[in-house]
């Protein structure tokens, strides 16, 4: 099928944990494309092989409300003030600009930009559902409010300290994320202690699926361009709702969104669901990915999609080969 548009006989992927290894392999001609992170982006952005791909994917933190490692953590993670404090103490804009530094953008919420536009006016969903009020926003930075809510929540659960294990993949990107979160949380929230647990991705996914975590770095690459690809995950009992978050108002909104044929009604229901999820801090969004590459300038025909398969090799070819 479609033989005339298929130009490659084979695509070989090389899996490397350290971006420096990929860069060296690209420079020595072993790779036609490699991913860049951190300072590499700044160092290589004037390279003729440099290209940046805005993505619909994101990173977020899931917290285990059902079965964390201690009873006091279960009380804490089921306390909305403590969940809000964890989120409000994260300066996402500073993180993506000064620490991550790879072209990614601070999250506006769980749903990334580019997923859908208002059928009545064209506004992007992420912007329509974004809440500026700090206390009900899932992404704003307000350290003073974070400390206030933290103190309130800790008093409510009768605790003076929390010992949280933060699980992540053992790669460069996850290492950057957990180091930042560990510093932000321990510095800004009195009594907060964070132990980082770095494991291979397959192990981290297994821990995620079995509930073997306190807090865990997670993310989502959308299957299709619609907010529901993100929001449906956090309905009560969904198999991807690994932290066991549950909110009847959120569930009701998503039931409407998933069963109505009216575009405006569906849009309003999903906006309501996103706002509920963020005000409740059922998940802690971090940032929206924008991936930078060095790519062989002879590699042509790549189509990048915010959702679905990327890049998809149909139509791709190496010029002059």
GROMACS .gro file of C-alpha atoms in nm:
model
  321
    1UNK     CA    1   0.000   0.000   0.000
    2UNK     CA    2   0.122   0.349  -0.089
    3UNK     CA    3   0.451   0.207  -0.219
    4UNK     CA    4   0.544   0.511  -0.425
    5UNK     CA    5   0.552   0.729  -0.111
    6UNK     CA    6   0.766   0.491   0.096
    7UNK     CA    7   1.133   0.575   0.053
    8UNK     CA    8   1.311   0.424   0.353
    9UNK     CA    9   1.397   0.055   0.374
   10UNK     CA   10   1.466   0.063   0.746
   11UNK     CA   11   1.471   0.294   1.048
   12UNK     CA   12   1.707   0.206   1.333
   13UNK     CA   13   1.663   0.349   1.682
   14UNK     CA   14   1.958   0.377   1.919
   15UNK     CA   15   1.855   0.397   2.285
   16UNK     CA   16   2.089   0.606   2.503
   17UNK     CA   17   2.028   0.734   2.856
   18UNK     CA   18   2.260   1.035   2.838
   19UNK     CA   19   2.201   1.312   2.587
   20UNK     CA   20   2.577   1.373   2.566
   21UNK     CA   21   2.618   1.023   2.421
   22UNK     CA   22   2.359   1.094   2.152
   23UNK     CA   23   2.527   1.424   2.066
   24UNK     CA   24   2.867   1.258   2.028
   25UNK     CA   25   2.713   0.986   1.809
   26UNK     CA   26   2.547   1.248   1.587
   27UNK     CA   27   2.867   1.446   1.550
   28UNK     CA   28   3.059   1.134   1.455
   29UNK     CA   29   2.802   1.044   1.189
   30UNK     CA   30   2.650   0.745   1.369
   31UNK     CA   31   2.304   0.906   1.394
   32UNK     CA   32   2.083   1.108   1.161
   33UNK     CA   33   1.895   1.264   1.452
   34UNK     CA   34   1.948   1.310   1.826
   35UNK     CA   35   1.755   1.484   2.103
   36UNK     CA   36   1.908   1.784   2.281
   37UNK     CA   37   1.846   1.900   2.637
   38UNK     CA   38   1.954   2.184   2.866
   39UNK     CA   39   2.273   2.367   2.770
   40UNK     CA   40   2.300   2.161   2.453
   41UNK     CA   41   2.003   2.353   2.311
   42UNK     CA   42   2.172   2.687   2.366
   43UNK     CA   43   2.504   2.560   2.238
   44UNK     CA   44   2.359   2.411   1.920
   45UNK     CA   45   2.070   2.644   1.829
   46UNK     CA   46   2.276   2.811   1.557
   47UNK     CA   47   2.384   2.477   1.412
   48UNK     CA   48   2.242   2.425   1.062
   49UNK     CA   49   2.120   2.083   1.181
   50UNK     CA   50   1.919   2.230   1.471
   51UNK     CA   51   1.539   2.202   1.468
   52UNK     CA   52   1.271   2.242   1.738
   53UNK     CA   53   0.944   2.053   1.754
   54UNK     CA   54   0.663   2.190   1.977
   55UNK     CA   55   0.474   1.895   2.121
   56UNK     CA   56   0.134   1.827   2.273
   57UNK     CA   57   0.298   1.606   2.535
   58UNK     CA   58   0.350   1.707   2.896
   59UNK     CA   59   0.504   1.613   3.227
   60UNK     CA   60   0.317   1.612   3.558
   61UNK     CA   61   0.340   1.469   3.909
   62UNK     CA   62   0.092   1.207   4.027
   63UNK     CA   63   0.052   1.166   4.401
   64UNK     CA   64  -0.074   0.846   4.557
   65UNK     CA   65  -0.397   0.918   4.745
   66UNK     CA   66  -0.477   0.550   4.796
   67UNK     CA   67  -0.167   0.365   4.913
   68UNK     CA   68   0.145   0.575   4.972
   69UNK     CA   69   0.424   0.449   5.198
   70UNK     CA   70   0.276   0.574   5.527
   71UNK     CA   71  -0.056   0.658   5.690
   72UNK     CA   72   0.048   1.018   5.746
   73UNK     CA   73   0.119   1.056   5.373
   74UNK     CA   74  -0.224   0.916   5.291
   75UNK     CA   75  -0.380   1.182   5.513
   76UNK     CA   76  -0.157   1.448   5.358
   77UNK     CA   77  -0.225   1.356   4.997
   78UNK     CA   78  -0.599   1.351   5.064
   79UNK     CA   79  -0.578   1.705   5.204
   80UNK     CA   80  -0.650   1.962   4.933
   81UNK     CA   81  -0.451   2.238   5.106
   82UNK     CA   82  -0.137   2.024   5.111
   83UNK     CA   83  -0.185   1.928   4.746
   84UNK     CA   84  -0.224   2.295   4.655
   85UNK     CA   85   0.086   2.388   4.854
   86UNK     CA   86   0.293   2.132   4.666
   87UNK     CA   87   0.187   2.288   4.336
   88UNK     CA   88   0.200   2.656   4.434
   89UNK     CA   89   0.561   2.619   4.554
   90UNK     CA   90   0.680   2.531   4.201
   91UNK     CA   91   0.798   2.819   3.984
   92UNK     CA   92   0.731   2.659   3.646
   93UNK     CA   93   0.827   2.959   3.435
   94UNK     CA   94   1.165   2.984   3.603
   95UNK     CA   95   1.216   2.610   3.574
   96UNK     CA   96   1.157   2.588   3.199
   97UNK     CA   97   1.354   2.905   3.126
   98UNK     CA   98   1.652   2.874   3.359
   99UNK     CA   99   1.680   2.506   3.446
  100UNK     CA  100   1.526   2.295   3.171
  101UNK     CA  101   1.619   2.548   2.905
  102UNK     CA  102   1.515   2.336   2.605
  103UNK     CA  103   1.234   2.544   2.457
  104UNK     CA  104   0.957   2.377   2.659
  105UNK     CA  105   0.683   2.594   2.810
  106UNK     CA  106   0.529   2.618   3.157
  107UNK     CA  107   0.200   2.430   3.184
  108UNK     CA  108  -0.128   2.624   3.183
  109UNK     CA  109  -0.301   2.316   3.323
  110UNK     CA  110  -0.321   1.945   3.257
  111UNK     CA  111  -0.438   1.982   2.896
  112UNK     CA  112  -0.166   2.115   2.669
  113UNK     CA  113  -0.206   2.392   2.413
  114UNK     CA  114  -0.298   2.295   2.058
  115UNK     CA  115  -0.552   2.026   2.150
  116UNK     CA  116  -0.873   2.210   2.062
  117UNK     CA  117  -1.029   2.549   1.995
  118UNK     CA  118  -1.357   2.690   2.121
  119UNK     CA  119  -1.623   2.609   1.858
  120UNK     CA  120  -1.781   2.948   1.927
  121UNK     CA  121  -1.475   3.170   1.926
  122UNK     CA  122  -1.150   2.992   1.842
  123UNK     CA  123  -0.977   3.031   2.180
  124UNK     CA  124  -0.734   2.754   2.266
  125UNK     CA  125  -0.868   2.513   2.530
  126UNK     CA  126  -0.569   2.543   2.764
  127UNK     CA  127  -0.610   2.921   2.774
  128UNK     CA  128  -0.989   2.904   2.812
  129UNK     CA  129  -0.961   2.669   3.111
  130UNK     CA  130  -0.669   2.849   3.276
  131UNK     CA  131  -0.751   3.004   3.613
  132UNK     CA  132  -0.553   3.312   3.724
  133UNK     CA  133  -0.666   3.294   4.087
  134UNK     CA  134  -0.370   3.139   4.269
  135UNK     CA  135  -0.565   2.926   4.513
  136UNK     CA  136  -0.777   2.765   4.242
  137UNK     CA  137  -0.508   2.743   3.977
  138UNK     CA  138  -0.311   2.427   3.923
  139UNK     CA  139  -0.002   2.599   3.789
  140UNK     CA  140   0.056   2.944   3.941
  141UNK     CA  141   0.357   3.019   4.161
  142UNK     CA  142   0.279   3.179   4.496
  143UNK     CA  143   0.524   3.075   4.763
  144UNK     CA  144   0.363   3.279   5.040
  145UNK     CA  145   0.024   3.119   4.978
  146UNK     CA  146   0.189   2.777   4.948
  147UNK     CA  147   0.341   2.815   5.294
  148UNK     CA  148   0.009   2.932   5.437
  149UNK     CA  149  -0.186   2.640   5.292
  150UNK     CA  150   0.090   2.397   5.391
  151UNK     CA  151   0.076   2.510   5.754
  152UNK     CA  152  -0.303   2.486   5.751
  153UNK     CA  153  -0.304   2.140   5.598
  154UNK     CA  154  -0.033   2.003   5.824
  155UNK     CA  155  -0.225   2.128   6.127
  156UNK     CA  156  -0.541   1.961   5.998
  157UNK     CA  157  -0.370   1.621   5.968
  158UNK     CA  158  -0.177   1.665   6.294
  159UNK     CA  159   0.171   1.636   6.143
  160UNK     CA  160   0.490   1.842   6.158
  161UNK     CA  161   0.686   1.669   5.882
  162UNK     CA  162   0.638   1.456   5.571
  163UNK     CA  163   0.884   1.207   5.426
  164UNK     CA  164   0.806   1.168   5.056
  165UNK     CA  165   0.977   0.941   4.807
  166UNK     CA  166   0.976   1.094   4.458
  167UNK     CA  167   1.012   0.832   4.182
  168UNK     CA  168   1.147   0.909   3.835
  169UNK     CA  169   1.325   0.758   3.536
  170UNK     CA  170   1.704   0.736   3.551
  171UNK     CA  171   1.766   0.971   3.259
  172UNK     CA  172   1.890   1.328   3.220
  173UNK     CA  173   1.548   1.494   3.181
  174UNK     CA  174   1.391   1.326   3.483
  175UNK     CA  175   1.703   1.397   3.685
  176UNK     CA  176   1.664   1.769   3.612
  177UNK     CA  177   1.297   1.760   3.714
  178UNK     CA  178   1.343   1.576   4.045
  179UNK     CA  179   1.640   1.785   4.151
  180UNK     CA  180   1.432   2.098   4.102
  181UNK     CA  181   1.127   1.961   4.282
  182UNK     CA  182   1.335   1.827   4.569
  183UNK     CA  183   1.493   2.169   4.620
  184UNK     CA  184   1.166   2.364   4.582
  185UNK     CA  185   0.965   2.145   4.817
  186UNK     CA  186   1.226   2.108   5.091
  187UNK     CA  187   1.317   2.477   5.077
  188UNK     CA  188   0.967   2.622   5.071
  189UNK     CA  189   0.758   2.378   5.276
  190UNK     CA  190   0.854   2.340   5.641
  191UNK     CA  191   0.905   1.978   5.745
  192UNK     CA  192   0.902   1.845   5.388
  193UNK     CA  193   1.168   1.582   5.319
  194UNK     CA  194   1.212   1.436   4.971
  195UNK     CA  195   1.399   1.118   4.885
  196UNK     CA  196   1.458   1.068   4.513
  197UNK     CA  197   1.419   0.716   4.372
  198UNK     CA  198   1.555   0.688   4.016
  199UNK     CA  199   1.484   0.365   3.829
  200UNK     CA  200   1.475   0.243   3.466
  201UNK     CA  201   1.164   0.358   3.283
  202UNK     CA  202   1.016   0.008   3.265
  203UNK     CA  203   1.048  -0.018   3.644
  204UNK     CA  204   0.899   0.328   3.696
  205UNK     CA  205   0.599   0.235   3.479
  206UNK     CA  206   0.557  -0.088   3.677
  207UNK     CA  207   0.564   0.108   4.004
  208UNK     CA  208   0.309   0.350   3.857
  209UNK     CA  209   0.073   0.071   3.753
  210UNK     CA  210   0.096  -0.114   4.086
  211UNK     CA  211   0.068   0.194   4.310
  212UNK     CA  212   0.422   0.153   4.444
  213UNK     CA  213   0.494   0.524   4.488
  214UNK     CA  214   0.434   0.833   4.698
  215UNK     CA  215   0.485   1.092   4.426
  216UNK     CA  216   0.596   1.002   4.075
  217UNK     CA  217   0.699   1.186   3.760
  218UNK     CA  218   0.456   1.099   3.486
  219UNK     CA  219   0.339   1.242   3.158
  220UNK     CA  220   0.116   1.193   2.861
  221UNK     CA  221   0.155   1.199   2.485
  222UNK     CA  222  -0.196   1.264   2.348
  223UNK     CA  223  -0.344   0.995   2.125
  224UNK     CA  224  -0.560   1.250   1.941
  225UNK     CA  225  -0.615   1.626   1.939
  226UNK     CA  226  -0.886   1.668   2.199
  227UNK     CA  227  -0.879   1.763   2.570
  228UNK     CA  228  -1.050   1.437   2.664
  229UNK     CA  229  -0.731   1.242   2.588
  230UNK     CA  230  -0.592   1.404   2.905
  231UNK     CA  231  -0.904   1.454   3.115
  232UNK     CA  232  -1.056   1.107   3.085
  233UNK     CA  233  -0.752   0.962   3.262
  234UNK     CA  234  -0.850   1.118   3.593
  235UNK     CA  235  -1.211   1.005   3.615
  236UNK     CA  236  -1.282   0.778   3.910
  237UNK     CA  237  -1.164   0.425   3.845
  238UNK     CA  238  -0.989   0.497   3.514
  239UNK     CA  239  -0.700   0.254   3.461
  240UNK     CA  240  -0.459   0.545   3.405
  241UNK     CA  241  -0.569   0.723   3.724
  242UNK     CA  242  -0.279   0.572   3.915
  243UNK     CA  243  -0.301   0.810   4.211
  244UNK     CA  244  -0.667   0.714   4.267
  245UNK     CA  245  -0.796   1.071   4.243
  246UNK     CA  246  -1.175   1.100   4.266
  247UNK     CA  247  -1.411   1.396   4.241
  248UNK     CA  248  -1.782   1.359   4.163
  249UNK     CA  249  -1.809   1.704   4.002
  250UNK     CA  250  -1.518   1.624   3.771
  251UNK     CA  251  -1.669   1.285   3.685
  252UNK     CA  252  -2.006   1.444   3.607
  253UNK     CA  253  -1.848   1.700   3.373
  254UNK     CA  254  -1.656   1.433   3.185
  255UNK     CA  255  -1.963   1.211   3.158
  256UNK     CA  256  -2.139   1.500   2.985
  257UNK     CA  257  -1.839   1.563   2.761
  258UNK     CA  258  -1.814   1.197   2.664
  259UNK     CA  259  -2.183   1.146   2.587
  260UNK     CA  260  -2.310   1.467   2.425
  261UNK     CA  261  -2.308   1.543   2.054
  262UNK     CA  262  -2.346   1.918   2.105
  263UNK     CA  263  -2.008   2.087   2.052
  264UNK     CA  264  -2.074   2.386   2.278
  265UNK     CA  265  -2.211   2.173   2.563
  266UNK     CA  266  -1.914   1.939   2.533
  267UNK     CA  267  -1.665   2.227   2.531
  268UNK     CA  268  -1.815   2.386   2.843
  269UNK     CA  269  -1.818   2.051   3.023
  270UNK     CA  270  -1.449   1.991   2.951
  271UNK     CA  271  -1.354   2.344   3.057
  272UNK     CA  272  -1.544   2.287   3.382
  273UNK     CA  273  -1.369   1.951   3.433
  274UNK     CA  274  -1.022   2.103   3.383
  275UNK     CA  275  -1.098   2.385   3.626
  276UNK     CA  276  -1.226   2.138   3.886
  277UNK     CA  277  -0.921   1.914   3.849
  278UNK     CA  278  -0.683   2.207   3.886
  279UNK     CA  279  -0.864   2.368   4.179
  280UNK     CA  280  -0.862   2.028   4.349
  281UNK     CA  281  -0.501   1.957   4.247
  282UNK     CA  282  -0.579   1.599   4.153
  283UNK     CA  283  -0.260   1.607   3.949
  284UNK     CA  284   0.030   1.855   3.950
  285UNK     CA  285   0.115   1.977   3.596
  286UNK     CA  286   0.473   2.082   3.527
  287UNK     CA  287   0.540   2.174   3.165
  288UNK     CA  288   0.459   2.115   2.799
  289UNK     CA  289   0.736   1.958   2.599
  290UNK     CA  290   0.911   2.120   2.308
  291UNK     CA  291   1.178   1.886   2.182
  292UNK     CA  292   1.497   2.013   2.018
  293UNK     CA  293   1.699   1.798   1.782
  294UNK     CA  294   2.008   1.791   1.571
  295UNK     CA  295   1.884   1.637   1.247
  296UNK     CA  296   2.072   1.544   0.933
  297UNK     CA  297   1.992   1.821   0.685
  298UNK     CA  298   1.945   1.553   0.418
  299UNK     CA  299   1.655   1.401   0.614
  300UNK     CA  300   1.341   1.534   0.444
  301UNK     CA  301   0.965   1.492   0.461
  302UNK     CA  302   0.922   1.458   0.840
  303UNK     CA  303   0.578   1.562   0.965
  304UNK     CA  304   0.549   1.650   1.334
  305UNK     CA  305   0.209   1.619   1.502
  306UNK     CA  306   0.109   1.753   1.846
  307UNK     CA  307  -0.092   1.434   1.898
  308UNK     CA  308  -0.077   1.083   1.764
  309UNK     CA  309   0.223   0.917   1.608
  310UNK     CA  310   0.535   1.129   1.573
  311UNK     CA  311   0.713   1.151   1.346
  312UNK     CA  312   0.568   0.875   1.129
  313UNK     CA  313   0.810   0.767   0.860
  314UNK     CA  314   0.574   0.764   0.560
  315UNK     CA  315   0.709   1.004   0.299
  316UNK     CA  316   1.042   1.059   0.478
  317UNK     CA  317   1.358   1.025   0.271
  318UNK     CA  318   1.730   1.096   0.279
  319UNK     CA  319   1.816   1.335  -0.002
  320UNK     CA  320   2.093   1.239  -0.243
  321UNK     CA  321   2.108   0.883  -0.115
   0.00000   0.00000   0.00000
